[in-house]
């Protein structure tokens, strides 16, 4: 179905916990503005749940029973198992899936989206290859030839937002007009969105805070207390800022005081899945990968992969000594270093 003439049409790429929460907000918000088509398609990786297709359940029950149970989604949100069909007519592409899948998704979409499409990434991570570090927003832009890719990051635990508890978030943009459109689909009285002209700063915050959250989880597993966790959060924020400004010019100091910065770091180190699984690693002795499979019901940790990727970059650049917290967290997670070295090696 073609969108109405001159209407913005939103497609959501991803339907996990955060993707489904975003669909609830977007599905409602498009009704508030005349410039939006009222149908919002959401790409769902098809699964069978108790003998039924997940897409059929979402489209009839208006609930993602696997990734966001007991939360009603707007009836104008249409689950679609075909990625290309989801995005074909969209003018706004909302990427919200684990960052390790971005390259494959972009490959499948290349040449099959509207030439005037804009995008926003809710993906928390970075892409690392032999050529170096690439922001997910840049990866999307390069692989799909999209002129503008904004990012949205913040202190955003999905279940709390789905329950309409107050939260803030930050849009990082390069194109102010596109940012204004994206703000309209996300901003609500309970989900307050601000905009800053600093894509790299906002996005790096969203990726690196998950590494620090692993450290916070190690602290909790060791029962080292709140003072120690506060120290890890402070040191983590310093390394996040140092990393962002070392690798990207123009990253603003003020960005780290936005929701995407210190607020996201605090909430992720208090209640996020990376913190929870890292704590369990210390208390059970199981690996992070085993705990991910056992504890997260199909969701993915982002902190572990990001820790690996960042460590790879720091080793390539001979910078591991410049980032002692990131380096120690990596060694605890993947090289068998005792968790007590988190404090000892700083």
Short mmCIF file of C-alpha atoms in Angstrom, two decimals:
data_model
loop_
_atom_site.label_atom_id
_atom_site.label_comp_id
_atom_site.label_asym_id
_atom_site.label_seq_id
_atom_site.Cartn_x
_atom_site.Cartn_y
_atom_site.Cartn_z
CA UNK A 1 0.00 0.00 0.00
CA UNK A 2 1.44 3.36 -1.04
CA UNK A 3 1.52 6.07 1.64
CA UNK A 4 -0.71 9.08 1.16
CA UNK A 5 0.90 11.83 -0.91
CA UNK A 6 3.34 13.99 1.06
CA UNK A 7 2.84 11.89 4.19
CA UNK A 8 5.70 10.69 6.35
CA UNK A 9 5.50 6.91 6.81
CA UNK A 10 7.33 5.16 9.65
CA UNK A 11 8.81 1.66 9.57
CA UNK A 12 10.36 0.01 12.63
CA UNK A 13 13.20 -2.43 12.01
CA UNK A 14 13.22 -4.69 15.05
CA UNK A 15 10.60 -5.93 17.47
CA UNK A 16 12.35 -6.93 20.66
CA UNK A 17 11.77 -5.39 24.06
CA UNK A 18 12.86 -1.87 23.05
CA UNK A 19 11.53 -2.12 19.50
CA UNK A 20 8.08 -3.09 20.72
CA UNK A 21 8.14 -0.29 23.30
CA UNK A 22 9.09 2.17 20.56
CA UNK A 23 6.21 0.87 18.43
CA UNK A 24 3.75 1.69 21.21
CA UNK A 25 4.98 5.30 21.33
CA UNK A 26 5.22 5.75 17.58
CA UNK A 27 1.92 4.05 16.85
CA UNK A 28 0.16 6.52 19.11
CA UNK A 29 2.11 9.60 18.08
CA UNK A 30 1.48 9.36 14.34
CA UNK A 31 -2.19 10.08 15.11
CA UNK A 32 -1.22 13.45 16.59
CA UNK A 33 0.19 14.99 13.40
CA UNK A 34 -1.42 15.33 9.99
CA UNK A 35 1.84 14.81 8.12
CA UNK A 36 2.10 11.13 9.13
CA UNK A 37 0.54 8.06 7.54
CA UNK A 38 -1.32 6.27 10.31
CA UNK A 39 -0.05 2.77 9.56
CA UNK A 40 3.27 1.83 11.21
CA UNK A 41 4.88 -1.40 10.01
CA UNK A 42 7.22 -3.26 12.36
CA UNK A 43 9.61 -5.91 11.07
CA UNK A 44 9.39 -9.05 13.19
CA UNK A 45 11.81 -11.95 12.94
CA UNK A 46 9.23 -14.71 12.65
CA UNK A 47 9.02 -17.19 15.52
CA UNK A 48 6.50 -19.81 16.56
CA UNK A 49 4.96 -19.25 19.99
CA UNK A 50 2.77 -22.10 21.22
CA UNK A 51 2.03 -23.14 17.64
CA UNK A 52 1.23 -19.61 16.41
CA UNK A 53 3.29 -17.19 14.35
CA UNK A 54 4.49 -14.27 16.44
CA UNK A 55 3.38 -11.83 13.72
CA UNK A 56 -0.15 -13.25 13.82
CA UNK A 57 -0.26 -12.92 17.60
CA UNK A 58 0.88 -9.29 17.46
CA UNK A 59 -1.60 -8.42 14.72
CA UNK A 60 -4.58 -10.04 16.41
CA UNK A 61 -3.81 -9.69 20.11
CA UNK A 62 -1.84 -6.40 19.72
CA UNK A 63 0.80 -7.64 22.10
CA UNK A 64 4.35 -8.95 21.69
CA UNK A 65 3.86 -11.86 24.06
CA UNK A 66 7.52 -12.90 23.94
CA UNK A 67 9.46 -9.66 24.24
CA UNK A 68 6.97 -7.23 25.80
CA UNK A 69 4.21 -9.25 27.48
CA UNK A 70 1.14 -7.63 29.06
CA UNK A 71 1.60 -4.35 27.17
CA UNK A 72 -0.97 -3.47 24.53
CA UNK A 73 0.37 -2.11 21.23
CA UNK A 74 -1.70 0.29 19.11
CA UNK A 75 -3.79 -1.50 16.46
CA UNK A 76 -2.20 0.62 13.70
CA UNK A 77 1.15 -1.11 14.39
CA UNK A 78 1.33 -3.95 11.85
CA UNK A 79 3.82 -6.76 12.42
CA UNK A 80 5.45 -7.90 9.17
CA UNK A 81 7.88 -10.82 8.73
CA UNK A 82 9.27 -9.43 5.45
CA UNK A 83 12.00 -6.84 5.98
CA UNK A 84 11.80 -5.33 2.49
CA UNK A 85 8.02 -5.12 2.56
CA UNK A 86 8.17 -3.41 5.97
CA UNK A 87 10.46 -0.67 4.68
CA UNK A 88 9.53 -0.32 1.01
CA UNK A 89 7.37 2.84 1.25
CA UNK A 90 8.76 4.29 4.48
CA UNK A 91 10.21 7.79 4.72
CA UNK A 92 11.38 7.25 8.32
CA UNK A 93 13.32 4.08 9.17
CA UNK A 94 13.67 3.34 12.87
CA UNK A 95 16.52 0.88 13.50
CA UNK A 96 16.18 -0.91 16.85
CA UNK A 97 17.91 -4.29 16.88
CA UNK A 98 21.22 -5.73 18.17
CA UNK A 99 24.10 -3.99 16.45
CA UNK A 100 25.68 -7.20 15.17
CA UNK A 101 22.77 -7.58 12.71
CA UNK A 102 23.00 -4.12 11.13
CA UNK A 103 25.31 -5.03 8.24
CA UNK A 104 23.11 -7.95 7.14
CA UNK A 105 19.91 -5.89 7.39
CA UNK A 106 21.41 -3.04 5.36
CA UNK A 107 22.60 -5.50 2.72
CA UNK A 108 19.06 -6.82 2.37
CA UNK A 109 17.60 -3.30 2.11
CA UNK A 110 20.10 -1.77 -0.32
CA UNK A 111 18.29 -0.38 -3.36
CA UNK A 112 14.89 -1.33 -1.96
CA UNK A 113 14.01 1.77 0.09
CA UNK A 114 12.81 5.20 -0.92
CA UNK A 115 15.60 7.53 -2.08
CA UNK A 116 14.29 10.27 0.22
CA UNK A 117 14.18 8.06 3.33
CA UNK A 118 15.70 9.30 6.57
CA UNK A 119 16.70 7.08 9.47
CA UNK A 120 17.11 7.09 13.22
CA UNK A 121 19.15 4.51 15.10
CA UNK A 122 18.24 3.31 18.59
CA UNK A 123 21.04 0.76 18.31
CA UNK A 124 23.57 0.80 21.15
CA UNK A 125 26.94 -0.41 19.95
CA UNK A 126 29.74 0.25 17.49
CA UNK A 127 31.03 -1.65 14.47
CA UNK A 128 34.66 -2.70 14.44
CA UNK A 129 36.52 -4.22 11.52
CA UNK A 130 40.10 -4.33 10.30
CA UNK A 131 39.57 -0.84 8.91
CA UNK A 132 38.75 0.53 12.35
CA UNK A 133 35.80 1.87 14.33
CA UNK A 134 32.53 2.85 12.64
CA UNK A 135 29.45 4.32 14.29
CA UNK A 136 26.26 2.39 13.60
CA UNK A 137 24.69 5.58 12.22
CA UNK A 138 27.57 5.91 9.75
CA UNK A 139 27.28 2.22 8.84
CA UNK A 140 23.59 2.68 8.00
CA UNK A 141 24.31 5.86 6.06
CA UNK A 142 27.13 4.30 4.04
CA UNK A 143 25.42 0.99 3.28
CA UNK A 144 22.02 2.44 2.35
CA UNK A 145 23.14 5.76 0.83
CA UNK A 146 20.89 7.64 3.27
CA UNK A 147 21.69 11.34 3.53
CA UNK A 148 20.73 11.70 7.20
CA UNK A 149 20.88 9.23 10.10
CA UNK A 150 20.02 10.54 13.55
CA UNK A 151 20.36 8.61 16.81
CA UNK A 152 18.19 8.34 19.91
CA UNK A 153 19.83 7.33 23.18
CA UNK A 154 19.02 7.85 26.84
CA UNK A 155 18.20 6.45 30.25
CA UNK A 156 15.59 4.21 28.68
CA UNK A 157 14.81 0.90 30.34
CA UNK A 158 12.17 -0.36 27.95
CA UNK A 159 9.76 -1.97 30.41
CA UNK A 160 9.49 1.22 32.45
CA UNK A 161 8.73 3.28 29.34
CA UNK A 162 6.21 0.69 28.18
CA UNK A 163 4.45 1.17 31.51
CA UNK A 164 4.54 4.95 30.87
CA UNK A 165 6.84 5.80 33.77
CA UNK A 166 8.63 9.10 33.18
CA UNK A 167 11.86 8.98 31.18
CA UNK A 168 14.07 11.26 29.08
CA UNK A 169 15.99 10.61 25.89
CA UNK A 170 18.32 12.47 23.53
CA UNK A 171 18.26 12.75 19.75
CA UNK A 172 21.64 13.38 18.17
CA UNK A 173 21.29 14.92 14.72
CA UNK A 174 23.05 16.55 11.80
CA UNK A 175 19.89 17.66 9.98
CA UNK A 176 17.59 19.80 12.14
CA UNK A 177 14.54 19.27 9.93
CA UNK A 178 14.88 15.50 10.15
CA UNK A 179 15.37 15.74 13.91
CA UNK A 180 12.11 17.69 14.21
CA UNK A 181 10.24 14.90 12.39
CA UNK A 182 11.84 12.22 14.55
CA UNK A 183 11.07 14.11 17.74
CA UNK A 184 7.38 14.16 16.80
CA UNK A 185 7.18 10.37 16.63
CA UNK A 186 8.90 9.87 20.00
CA UNK A 187 8.16 12.78 22.31
CA UNK A 188 5.33 12.25 24.82
CA UNK A 189 4.47 13.65 28.27
CA UNK A 190 6.11 10.57 29.85
CA UNK A 191 8.97 10.19 27.32
CA UNK A 192 10.61 13.60 26.95
CA UNK A 193 13.00 14.01 24.06
CA UNK A 194 15.63 16.72 23.57
CA UNK A 195 17.80 17.29 20.48
CA UNK A 196 21.52 18.02 20.26
CA UNK A 197 23.70 18.53 17.19
CA UNK A 198 26.19 15.81 18.15
CA UNK A 199 25.50 12.41 16.61
CA UNK A 200 28.88 10.93 17.53
CA UNK A 201 28.74 12.06 21.16
CA UNK A 202 25.21 10.77 21.71
CA UNK A 203 25.92 7.47 19.97
CA UNK A 204 29.23 6.77 21.67
CA UNK A 205 27.56 7.34 25.05
CA UNK A 206 24.88 4.79 24.16
CA UNK A 207 27.46 2.18 23.22
CA UNK A 208 30.12 2.60 25.89
CA UNK A 209 27.82 2.81 28.91
CA UNK A 210 27.12 -0.91 28.49
CA UNK A 211 30.79 -1.69 29.13
CA UNK A 212 30.69 0.32 32.35
CA UNK A 213 27.49 -1.51 33.33
CA UNK A 214 29.42 -4.79 33.26
CA UNK A 215 31.81 -3.25 35.76
CA UNK A 216 28.90 -2.15 37.95
CA UNK A 217 27.58 -5.70 37.86
CA UNK A 218 30.96 -7.06 38.94
CA UNK A 219 30.87 -4.63 41.88
CA UNK A 220 27.42 -5.90 42.88
CA UNK A 221 28.51 -9.50 42.57
CA UNK A 222 31.52 -8.82 44.80
CA UNK A 223 29.29 -6.95 47.30
CA UNK A 224 31.69 -4.00 47.23
CA UNK A 225 28.91 -1.50 47.96
CA UNK A 226 27.43 1.69 46.58
CA UNK A 227 30.53 3.85 47.13
CA UNK A 228 32.54 1.54 44.90
CA UNK A 229 29.82 1.46 42.25
CA UNK A 230 29.71 5.27 42.26
CA UNK A 231 33.47 5.32 41.66
CA UNK A 232 33.13 2.90 38.74
CA UNK A 233 30.36 5.07 37.24
CA UNK A 234 32.50 8.23 37.58
CA UNK A 235 35.61 6.61 36.13
CA UNK A 236 33.50 5.05 33.39
CA UNK A 237 32.06 8.42 32.41
CA UNK A 238 35.58 9.86 32.17
CA UNK A 239 36.72 7.02 29.89
CA UNK A 240 33.57 7.34 27.76
CA UNK A 241 34.25 11.04 27.26
CA UNK A 242 37.96 10.48 26.61
CA UNK A 243 37.24 7.75 24.05
CA UNK A 244 34.58 9.78 22.23
CA UNK A 245 36.71 12.91 21.97
CA UNK A 246 39.84 10.98 21.04
CA UNK A 247 38.21 9.25 18.07
CA UNK A 248 35.66 11.87 16.94
CA UNK A 249 36.19 15.60 16.50
CA UNK A 250 33.43 17.96 17.55
CA UNK A 251 32.04 15.84 20.39
CA UNK A 252 30.64 18.33 22.91
CA UNK A 253 31.31 18.27 26.65
CA UNK A 254 27.65 19.13 27.29
CA UNK A 255 26.46 15.95 25.58
CA UNK A 256 27.69 13.89 28.53
CA UNK A 257 25.25 15.77 30.80
CA UNK A 258 22.28 14.88 28.58
CA UNK A 259 20.10 11.82 29.16
CA UNK A 260 22.26 9.88 26.70
CA UNK A 261 25.29 10.49 28.94
CA UNK A 262 25.34 10.49 32.71
CA UNK A 263 21.65 9.60 33.11
CA UNK A 264 21.84 6.55 30.85
CA UNK A 265 25.03 5.47 32.57
CA UNK A 266 23.43 5.67 36.03
CA UNK A 267 20.29 3.77 35.11
CA UNK A 268 22.16 1.08 33.18
CA UNK A 269 24.54 0.55 36.09
CA UNK A 270 21.55 0.30 38.44
CA UNK A 271 19.05 -1.87 36.61
CA UNK A 272 20.08 -2.87 33.10
CA UNK A 273 20.55 -6.39 31.75
CA UNK A 274 24.33 -5.98 31.39
CA UNK A 275 24.65 -5.18 35.09
CA UNK A 276 22.39 -8.07 36.06
CA UNK A 277 24.24 -10.69 34.02
CA UNK A 278 27.67 -9.43 35.11
CA UNK A 279 26.61 -9.73 38.75
CA UNK A 280 25.49 -13.30 38.10
CA UNK A 281 28.84 -14.09 36.48
CA UNK A 282 30.60 -13.25 39.75
CA UNK A 283 28.13 -15.05 42.01
CA UNK A 284 27.72 -18.22 39.91
CA UNK A 285 31.02 -18.57 38.09
CA UNK A 286 29.21 -19.14 34.79
CA UNK A 287 30.32 -17.42 31.58
CA UNK A 288 28.57 -14.32 30.31
CA UNK A 289 27.46 -16.16 27.17
CA UNK A 290 25.88 -18.98 29.18
CA UNK A 291 24.14 -16.52 31.46
CA UNK A 292 22.88 -14.52 28.49
CA UNK A 293 21.23 -17.64 27.09
CA UNK A 294 19.77 -18.65 30.45
CA UNK A 295 18.64 -15.29 31.83
CA UNK A 296 17.54 -13.07 28.95
CA UNK A 297 14.86 -15.03 27.13
CA UNK A 298 16.30 -14.44 23.68
CA UNK A 299 17.46 -10.86 24.26
CA UNK A 300 21.11 -10.00 23.65
CA UNK A 301 23.78 -8.42 25.79
CA UNK A 302 25.35 -5.44 24.06
CA UNK A 303 28.05 -4.76 26.66
CA UNK A 304 29.99 -7.95 26.01
CA UNK A 305 30.32 -7.49 22.26
CA UNK A 306 31.04 -3.76 22.65
CA UNK A 307 33.73 -4.52 25.25
CA UNK A 308 35.40 -6.89 22.77
CA UNK A 309 35.19 -4.40 19.92
CA UNK A 310 36.48 -1.46 21.93
CA UNK A 311 39.34 -3.55 23.30
CA UNK A 312 40.27 -4.53 19.75
CA UNK A 313 40.50 -0.87 18.77
CA UNK A 314 42.50 0.05 21.88
CA UNK A 315 44.96 -2.77 21.18
CA UNK A 316 45.31 -1.73 17.54
CA UNK A 317 46.14 1.81 18.66
CA UNK A 318 48.31 0.77 21.65
CA UNK A 319 45.91 2.62 23.95
CA UNK A 320 44.92 -0.02 26.51
CA UNK A 321 46.91 1.72 29.26
CA UNK A 322 44.99 4.93 28.56
CA UNK A 323 41.70 3.18 29.39
CA UNK A 324 42.33 1.06 32.51
CA UNK A 325 38.66 0.53 33.39
CA UNK A 326 37.61 -0.63 29.91
CA UNK A 327 40.68 -2.87 29.73
CA UNK A 328 40.12 -4.45 33.14
CA UNK A 329 36.43 -5.09 32.46
CA UNK A 330 37.39 -6.83 29.21
CA UNK A 331 39.96 -9.02 30.97
CA UNK A 332 37.50 -10.04 33.69
CA UNK A 333 34.81 -10.84 31.15
CA UNK A 334 36.93 -12.75 28.64
CA UNK A 335 40.39 -13.59 29.99
CA UNK A 336 39.61 -15.04 33.41
CA UNK A 337 40.97 -12.13 35.43
CA UNK A 338 39.44 -12.30 38.95
CA UNK A 339 36.65 -9.74 39.39
CA UNK A 340 38.43 -8.27 42.41
CA UNK A 341 40.98 -6.77 40.00
CA UNK A 342 38.30 -4.32 38.90
CA UNK A 343 39.41 -2.02 41.71
CA UNK A 344 42.94 -3.31 42.21
CA UNK A 345 44.05 -2.63 38.63
CA UNK A 346 42.68 0.90 38.27
#
